[in-house]
Coordinates of C-alpha atoms in Angstrom, one line a residue:
Chain A
M695 CA 0.0 0.0 0.0
A696 CA 1.4 3.3 -1.0
Q697 CA 2.1 5.6 1.9
H698 CA 2.2 8.8 -0.2
K699 CA -0.8 10.7 -1.1
V700 CA -2.1 10.2 -4.6
N701 CA -4.3 12.8 -6.2
Y702 CA -6.8 10.6 -8.0
T703 CA -8.6 13.6 -9.6
Q704 CA -5.6 14.5 -11.7
N705 CA -4.8 12.9 -15.1
G706 CA -8.2 11.2 -15.3
G707 CA -7.9 9.7 -11.9
L708 CA -4.7 7.8 -12.6
P709 CA -1.3 8.5 -11.1
I710 CA 0.4 8.4 -14.5
A711 CA 1.6 10.9 -17.1
L712 CA 1.1 10.3 -20.8
T713 CA 3.8 11.4 -23.2
S714 CA 5.6 10.4 -26.4
V715 CA 8.7 8.2 -26.8
D716 CA 10.7 11.1 -28.1
K717 CA 9.9 13.2 -25.0
I718 CA 10.6 10.6 -22.5
V719 CA 13.9 9.5 -24.1
N720 CA 15.0 13.1 -24.5
W721 CA 14.0 13.8 -21.0
G722 CA 16.3 11.0 -19.8
R723 CA 19.2 12.0 -22.0
S724 CA 19.0 15.7 -21.3
N725 CA 18.8 15.3 -17.6
S726 CA 21.7 12.8 -17.2
I727 CA 24.4 14.4 -19.2
W728 CA 27.5 12.7 -17.7
A729 CA 30.6 14.7 -18.5
L730 CA 34.0 13.5 -19.2
T731 CA 36.6 14.8 -16.7
Y732 CA 38.7 16.7 -19.2
G733 CA 40.4 19.7 -17.7
L734 CA 43.3 20.6 -19.8
A735 CA 44.3 24.0 -18.3
C736 CA 42.9 26.7 -16.1
C737 CA 39.4 26.3 -17.5
G738 CA 39.5 23.0 -15.7
I739 CA 39.5 24.8 -12.4
E740 CA 36.3 26.6 -13.4
M741 CA 34.8 23.3 -14.5
M742 CA 35.7 21.8 -11.0
A743 CA 34.1 24.8 -9.4
S744 CA 31.0 24.2 -11.4
G745 CA 30.9 20.6 -10.1
A746 CA 31.5 21.6 -6.5
S747 CA 28.9 22.6 -4.0
R748 CA 28.4 26.3 -4.7
Y749 CA 27.3 25.8 -8.3
D750 CA 26.4 22.1 -8.0
F751 CA 26.3 20.5 -11.4
D752 CA 24.6 17.4 -9.9
R753 CA 21.3 19.4 -9.9
F754 CA 21.3 19.1 -13.7
G755 CA 22.3 15.4 -13.7
T756 CA 25.7 16.4 -14.9
I757 CA 28.1 14.0 -13.1
F758 CA 31.7 13.9 -14.0
R759 CA 33.0 10.6 -15.1
A760 CA 36.6 9.6 -15.5
S761 CA 36.0 7.2 -18.3
P762 CA 35.0 8.1 -21.9
R763 CA 32.9 4.9 -22.0
Q764 CA 30.5 6.3 -19.4
A765 CA 30.4 9.9 -20.6
D766 CA 27.9 11.6 -22.8
V767 CA 29.5 15.0 -23.2
M768 CA 33.1 16.0 -23.4
I769 CA 33.8 19.4 -21.9
V770 CA 37.1 20.5 -23.5
A771 CA 38.2 22.8 -20.7
G772 CA 41.5 24.4 -21.7
T773 CA 44.4 24.6 -24.1
L774 CA 44.7 21.7 -26.6
T775 CA 48.4 21.2 -27.5
K776 CA 49.4 19.6 -30.7
K777 CA 51.0 16.8 -28.8
H778 CA 47.7 16.0 -27.1
A779 CA 45.6 16.3 -30.2
E780 CA 45.7 12.6 -31.1
F781 CA 44.5 11.7 -27.6
I782 CA 41.4 14.0 -27.6
K783 CA 40.5 12.3 -30.9
R784 CA 41.0 8.8 -29.4
L785 CA 38.9 9.7 -26.3
Y786 CA 36.2 11.2 -28.4
D787 CA 36.0 8.0 -30.5
Q788 CA 35.8 5.9 -27.4
M789 CA 32.7 7.7 -26.1
A790 CA 29.4 6.0 -26.9
E791 CA 26.8 7.5 -29.2
P792 CA 25.0 9.8 -28.8
K793 CA 27.7 12.2 -27.7
W794 CA 28.2 15.9 -27.5
V795 CA 31.2 18.3 -27.2
I796 CA 31.4 21.6 -25.4
S797 CA 34.4 23.7 -26.2
M798 CA 35.0 25.7 -23.1
G799 CA 37.1 28.9 -23.2
S800 CA 39.0 30.9 -25.8
C801 CA 41.9 28.4 -26.1
A802 CA 39.6 25.5 -26.9
N803 CA 37.5 27.7 -29.3
T804 CA 40.3 29.2 -31.4
G805 CA 43.6 28.7 -29.7
G806 CA 43.1 31.9 -27.8
M807 CA 46.2 33.8 -26.7
F808 CA 48.4 30.9 -27.7
N809 CA 49.0 31.8 -31.2
T810 CA 52.1 29.6 -31.3
Y811 CA 53.5 26.5 -33.0
A812 CA 52.5 24.1 -30.2
T813 CA 48.8 24.8 -29.9
V814 CA 45.9 23.5 -31.9
Q815 CA 43.9 26.6 -33.2
G816 CA 40.5 25.4 -32.1
V817 CA 39.4 21.9 -31.1
D818 CA 36.9 21.9 -34.0
R819 CA 39.9 21.1 -36.2
I820 CA 39.9 17.7 -34.5
I821 CA 36.4 16.8 -33.3
P822 CA 32.9 18.2 -34.1
V823 CA 31.8 20.8 -31.5
D824 CA 28.2 21.4 -30.4
L825 CA 28.7 24.5 -28.2
Y826 CA 31.3 27.1 -27.9
L827 CA 31.6 29.0 -24.6
P828 CA 33.4 32.3 -24.7
G829 CA 35.6 33.6 -21.9
C830 CA 39.0 33.3 -20.5
A831 CA 38.1 31.4 -18.4
P832 CA 34.3 31.2 -18.5
R833 CA 32.7 31.5 -15.1
P834 CA 30.8 28.5 -13.8
E835 CA 27.5 30.4 -14.6
T836 CA 28.6 30.3 -18.3
L837 CA 29.2 26.6 -18.2
Q838 CA 25.9 26.0 -16.5
Y839 CA 24.1 28.1 -19.1
G840 CA 26.0 26.2 -21.7
V841 CA 24.8 22.9 -20.3
M842 CA 21.3 24.1 -20.2
L843 CA 21.5 25.2 -23.8
L844 CA 22.8 21.7 -24.6
Q845 CA 19.9 20.2 -22.8
K846 CA 17.6 22.3 -25.0
K847 CA 19.5 21.1 -28.1
I848 CA 19.1 17.5 -27.0
R849 CA 15.3 18.0 -26.4
A850 CA 15.0 19.3 -30.0
N851 CA 16.3 15.9 -31.3
Q852 CA 14.0 13.2 -32.5
A853 CA 15.2 10.5 -30.3
S854 CA 13.2 7.7 -32.0
R855 CA 15.0 8.2 -35.3
A856 CA 18.4 6.5 -35.8
Q857 CA 20.8 9.4 -35.2
Q858 CA 23.5 9.9 -37.7
A859 CA 26.9 9.8 -36.0
K860 CA 28.7 13.2 -36.0
R861 CA 31.9 13.2 -37.9
L862 CA 34.2 16.0 -38.8
M863 CA 35.0 14.3 -42.2
Chain B
M49 CA 67.1 57.7 -8.2
R50 CA 66.0 57.4 -11.8
A51 CA 66.2 60.5 -13.9
Y52 CA 62.9 62.2 -14.5
K53 CA 61.5 62.1 -18.0
P54 CA 58.3 63.9 -18.9
K55 CA 55.5 61.3 -19.4
D56 CA 52.8 63.3 -21.2
N57 CA 52.2 61.8 -24.6
V58 CA 54.6 59.0 -23.8
Q59 CA 52.3 56.5 -25.5
A60 CA 52.2 58.3 -28.8
K61 CA 56.0 58.2 -29.1
P62 CA 57.8 55.1 -30.4
Y63 CA 59.5 53.2 -27.7
Y64 CA 62.7 52.6 -29.7
T65 CA 64.0 55.7 -31.4
D66 CA 67.5 54.4 -32.2
R67 CA 67.4 51.3 -34.4
F68 CA 71.0 50.5 -33.6
Y69 CA 70.7 50.9 -29.8
V70 CA 72.8 48.5 -27.9
S71 CA 71.7 48.1 -24.3
P72 CA 74.5 48.7 -21.8
Q73 CA 76.3 45.7 -20.4
V74 CA 75.9 44.7 -16.7
P75 CA 79.2 45.8 -15.2
K76 CA 81.8 43.0 -14.8
F77 CA 84.3 42.8 -11.9
S78 CA 87.5 41.1 -11.4
V79 CA 87.4 37.7 -9.7
E80 CA 90.1 38.9 -7.3
D81 CA 87.4 41.0 -5.6
D82 CA 86.0 38.0 -3.9
E83 CA 88.1 35.6 -1.8
V84 CA 85.9 32.5 -2.3
F85 CA 85.6 32.9 -6.0
A86 CA 89.3 33.7 -6.4
H87 CA 90.2 30.4 -4.6
D88 CA 87.7 28.5 -6.7
L89 CA 89.1 29.9 -9.9
E90 CA 92.6 29.0 -8.9
A91 CA 91.5 25.4 -8.3
I92 CA 90.0 25.2 -11.8
K93 CA 92.9 27.0 -13.4
A94 CA 95.4 24.5 -11.9
K95 CA 93.9 21.6 -14.0
F96 CA 92.0 23.1 -16.9
D97 CA 92.2 26.0 -19.4
V98 CA 90.1 28.9 -18.5
L99 CA 89.3 31.2 -21.4
D100 CA 87.7 34.0 -19.4
A101 CA 86.4 34.6 -15.9
Y102 CA 84.7 37.5 -14.2
I103 CA 82.1 38.4 -11.6
Q104 CA 78.7 39.7 -12.8
V105 CA 75.8 40.4 -10.4
G106 CA 77.6 38.7 -7.6
Q107 CA 78.1 35.5 -9.5
M108 CA 81.3 34.2 -11.0
V109 CA 81.2 33.3 -14.7
V110 CA 83.9 31.0 -16.0
F111 CA 84.5 30.2 -19.7
I112 CA 86.0 26.7 -20.3
N113 CA 86.7 24.5 -23.3
P114 CA 83.8 22.3 -24.2
E115 CA 85.7 19.0 -23.9
D116 CA 86.5 19.7 -20.3
N117 CA 82.9 20.1 -19.1
F118 CA 82.5 16.8 -17.4
K119 CA 85.8 17.0 -15.5
V120 CA 85.3 20.6 -14.5
L121 CA 81.9 19.9 -13.1
E122 CA 83.2 16.9 -11.3
L123 CA 85.9 19.1 -9.7
M124 CA 83.3 21.7 -8.8
R125 CA 81.0 19.2 -7.2
D126 CA 83.6 17.0 -5.3
E127 CA 86.2 19.5 -4.3
L128 CA 84.7 22.9 -4.4
E129 CA 81.3 22.1 -2.8
Y130 CA 79.1 23.2 -5.6
T131 CA 76.7 20.4 -5.1
Q132 CA 73.8 21.5 -7.1
L133 CA 73.3 22.0 -10.8
S134 CA 70.3 24.3 -10.7
E135 CA 70.0 25.0 -14.4
M136 CA 71.6 24.3 -17.7
S137 CA 70.7 25.1 -21.2
A138 CA 72.0 26.7 -24.4
I139 CA 71.9 30.1 -26.1
D140 CA 71.5 30.4 -29.8
W141 CA 74.5 32.3 -31.4
L142 CA 74.2 30.7 -34.8
A143 CA 73.8 33.8 -36.8
K144 CA 76.7 35.8 -35.2
R145 CA 79.2 33.2 -34.1
G146 CA 78.0 29.9 -35.8
G147 CA 77.4 27.9 -32.6
F148 CA 75.8 27.7 -29.2
E149 CA 76.8 28.9 -25.8
I150 CA 76.1 26.3 -23.1
F151 CA 75.8 27.3 -19.5
Y152 CA 75.7 25.4 -16.3
Q153 CA 74.4 27.2 -13.3
M154 CA 75.9 25.8 -10.1
L155 CA 75.0 26.5 -6.5
S156 CA 76.9 25.8 -3.3
M157 CA 74.8 25.7 -0.2
N158 CA 77.9 25.6 2.1
K159 CA 79.6 28.6 0.6
R160 CA 76.3 30.4 -0.3
K161 CA 77.7 31.1 -3.8
R162 CA 76.6 30.7 -7.4
V163 CA 78.9 30.0 -10.3
R164 CA 78.1 29.9 -14.0
I165 CA 80.2 27.6 -16.1
K166 CA 80.0 28.6 -19.8
M167 CA 81.4 27.1 -23.0
F168 CA 81.0 27.5 -26.7
I169 CA 80.3 24.7 -29.2
K170 CA 80.1 24.9 -33.0
K171 CA 77.0 24.0 -34.9
G172 CA 76.5 20.2 -35.2
E173 CA 78.9 19.4 -32.3
A174 CA 77.8 17.2 -29.4
L175 CA 78.8 17.8 -25.8
N176 CA 79.5 15.4 -23.0
S177 CA 76.6 14.6 -20.8
V178 CA 76.9 15.4 -17.1
E179 CA 74.0 13.3 -16.1
K180 CA 76.2 10.9 -14.2
L181 CA 77.2 13.8 -12.0
F182 CA 73.9 15.6 -11.5
R183 CA 70.6 13.9 -12.0
S184 CA 69.0 17.2 -12.8
A185 CA 71.0 17.3 -16.0
D186 CA 69.0 14.3 -17.3
W187 CA 65.9 16.3 -18.2
S188 CA 67.8 19.6 -18.8
E189 CA 69.9 17.9 -21.5
R190 CA 66.8 16.3 -23.1
E191 CA 65.2 19.7 -23.1
M192 CA 68.3 21.2 -24.7
F193 CA 68.2 18.6 -27.4
D194 CA 64.5 19.2 -27.9
M195 CA 64.7 22.9 -28.1
F196 CA 68.1 23.4 -29.9
G197 CA 69.1 20.0 -31.4
I198 CA 72.3 19.8 -29.4
E199 CA 73.0 16.2 -28.5
A200 CA 74.7 15.0 -25.3
N201 CA 77.0 12.0 -25.5
N202 CA 76.6 9.2 -23.0
H203 CA 73.1 10.4 -22.0
P204 CA 70.9 7.4 -21.0
F205 CA 67.8 8.5 -22.9
M206 CA 68.6 11.1 -25.5
K207 CA 65.0 11.9 -26.7
R208 CA 62.7 14.9 -26.9
I209 CA 61.1 15.8 -23.6
L210 CA 58.4 18.4 -24.4
M211 CA 57.6 18.1 -28.1
P212 CA 56.3 14.8 -29.5
Y213 CA 58.9 12.3 -30.6
D214 CA 57.9 12.6 -34.2
W215 CA 58.3 16.4 -34.2
Q216 CA 60.5 18.0 -36.8
G217 CA 62.5 21.2 -36.0
H218 CA 63.8 22.7 -32.8
P219 CA 61.5 25.5 -31.5
L220 CA 63.9 27.6 -29.5
L221 CA 66.2 28.3 -32.4
K222 CA 66.1 32.0 -33.4
T223 CA 65.3 30.9 -36.9
Y224 CA 62.2 28.9 -35.9
P225 CA 59.0 30.9 -36.6
L226 CA 56.8 31.5 -33.5
Q227 CA 53.6 30.3 -35.3
G228 CA 55.4 27.2 -36.6
D229 CA 56.6 26.1 -39.9
E230 CA 54.8 24.0 -42.5
F231 CA 55.3 20.8 -40.5
A232 CA 54.0 22.4 -37.3
A233 CA 51.0 24.0 -38.9
W234 CA 49.7 20.7 -40.2
Y235 CA 51.0 18.4 -37.5
E236 CA 47.7 17.3 -35.9
V237 CA 45.8 17.1 -39.2
D238 CA 48.6 15.0 -40.8
K239 CA 48.8 12.7 -37.8
I240 CA 45.1 12.1 -37.1
F241 CA 43.4 12.3 -40.5
G242 CA 46.3 12.0 -43.0
K243 CA 47.8 14.5 -45.5
E244 CA 44.8 14.1 -47.8
A245 CA 42.5 15.7 -45.2
R246 CA 44.4 19.1 -45.4
D247 CA 42.0 20.4 -48.1
I248 CA 38.9 19.4 -46.1
I249 CA 40.0 20.9 -42.8
G250 CA 41.7 23.9 -44.2
P251 CA 44.6 26.1 -42.9
E252 CA 44.8 27.5 -39.4
L253 CA 43.3 30.9 -38.8
R254 CA 46.2 32.7 -37.2
D255 CA 44.7 36.3 -37.2
P256 CA 43.0 36.8 -33.9
A257 CA 41.5 40.2 -35.0
K258 CA 39.8 38.9 -38.1
V259 CA 36.1 39.7 -38.2
D260 CA 34.2 38.8 -41.3
R261 CA 30.6 39.7 -41.5
Y262 CA 29.9 37.2 -44.2
D263 CA 31.4 34.4 -42.1
S264 CA 28.7 31.9 -41.1
E265 CA 30.9 29.5 -39.3
R266 CA 33.1 31.3 -36.9
F267 CA 32.4 33.7 -34.0
A268 CA 31.8 36.9 -36.0
R269 CA 28.1 36.8 -35.7
L270 CA 27.5 36.4 -31.9
G271 CA 23.8 36.8 -31.3
Y272 CA 22.9 36.7 -35.0
E273 CA 24.0 33.2 -35.8
V274 CA 22.9 31.7 -39.1
P275 CA 23.1 28.1 -40.4
K276 CA 26.5 27.2 -41.9
G277 CA 26.8 28.4 -45.5
T278 CA 23.9 30.8 -45.4
T279 CA 24.1 34.0 -47.6
I280 CA 24.4 36.9 -45.2
T281 CA 22.1 39.9 -46.0
G282 CA 22.7 41.9 -42.9
N283 CA 19.0 41.8 -41.9
E284 CA 19.2 38.6 -39.8
P285 CA 17.0 38.6 -36.7
K286 CA 18.6 38.5 -33.3
N287 CA 18.6 35.0 -31.8
E288 CA 17.1 35.0 -28.4
Q289 CA 18.7 32.2 -26.5
N290 CA 16.5 30.9 -23.7
Y291 CA 17.5 27.8 -21.8
Q292 CA 13.9 26.5 -21.9
E293 CA 11.3 26.3 -24.7
E294 CA 8.2 28.5 -24.5
G295 CA 5.8 25.8 -23.7
G296 CA 7.8 24.4 -20.8
V297 CA 9.6 21.1 -20.6
F298 CA 8.1 17.7 -19.8
M299 CA 8.4 16.8 -16.1
I300 CA 10.6 19.9 -15.4
K301 CA 9.3 22.8 -13.4
K302 CA 10.3 26.2 -14.8
F303 CA 12.1 28.4 -12.3
D304 CA 9.9 31.4 -11.3
K305 CA 11.7 34.3 -9.7
K306 CA 8.6 35.3 -7.7
D307 CA 8.7 31.9 -5.9
S308 CA 12.3 32.3 -4.7
V309 CA 13.4 34.0 -1.5
V310 CA 16.2 36.4 -1.3
I311 CA 18.0 36.2 2.0
D312 CA 18.8 39.7 3.2
D313 CA 20.9 38.7 6.2
P314 CA 23.8 36.5 5.2
Q315 CA 24.6 35.9 8.8
R316 CA 21.2 34.4 9.5

């Protein structure tokens, strides 16, 4: 016997909610965006702050995972060096579909202030990016807003269709 | 006290007015001025050739022949109490003198003194590794090889330390361009996708100030984004970015500011 109070006058007298498959799948996907722990530079500190108690990413279902196999979104937080470029590609390939990429900060967007021989001039040269966050470094609010925009983007998908895998080329 | 110069309009004037200005040298003093250094120099001179020696900013600088470097550093460490090699690297003098100046920065905790051992090698020459004397020279010599291409004989692991192993070129040479050569510009594309992908991915955008109003891909249209490849007319509507759709989201309650409570007293 259920201990909680059920309002039998709502939803035609039944404690259920009717919806479409698209909506329920997208609801699940957009509210459990597990992020890959991928702090490459100082943006990583802001990303950690977003995960900690003051900004509390867990409210959005964004939990940091240390394995690409368990992650849905890769937050590229920091400067991507040319030496590291092959590893970001490998980690991206190891993530299961569907997957998203947030490019966090100027360095990840365009190379930023590191206009040098050793820095990749934007991660979108290596992997497809869904969301670019401006800032050096972006504040946790920016990252939170970015994740909420990503949730909106996920909700706009038709989940029941077979999704085409994103590839740069 | 520094001489007063009028500073109105200082920003409008060029910083360097004399193209051939040579900055004044830091004054050099004779080694005889310092007892400890004089004694050390005598000990080195007794066994090895010393090309030049002086005191600059309280530190003795000794120029030696490159083939003596291991023996000199051994003498410094075992007999003269300079037990730490705090830094070593090279200076690129290829254009002026056709070689590199190598320096070893030594520290004695007992004497509270620092000595810099310097030597000059020609381009293409190798030097003797001092890794057996100082463990710190292990990574320093690898970095020197990485950045200048100077090899150290008898080093246990003479490979690049910062740049990838398959990198071409030595970045700290004066002739190396800051934004990289052809190899550096295409390194990640060549390695991950192959050379045939160069046309698809395109060259790097190296101009940070570039703003192109017809660019539909990059960050020139913040707030007025258009789909990739759209023809830009200039009358694009502003994109209002809300984090939630108008009609609300399934099973998620929209935050209403009126329902929230602002706490006036933070010390509650």
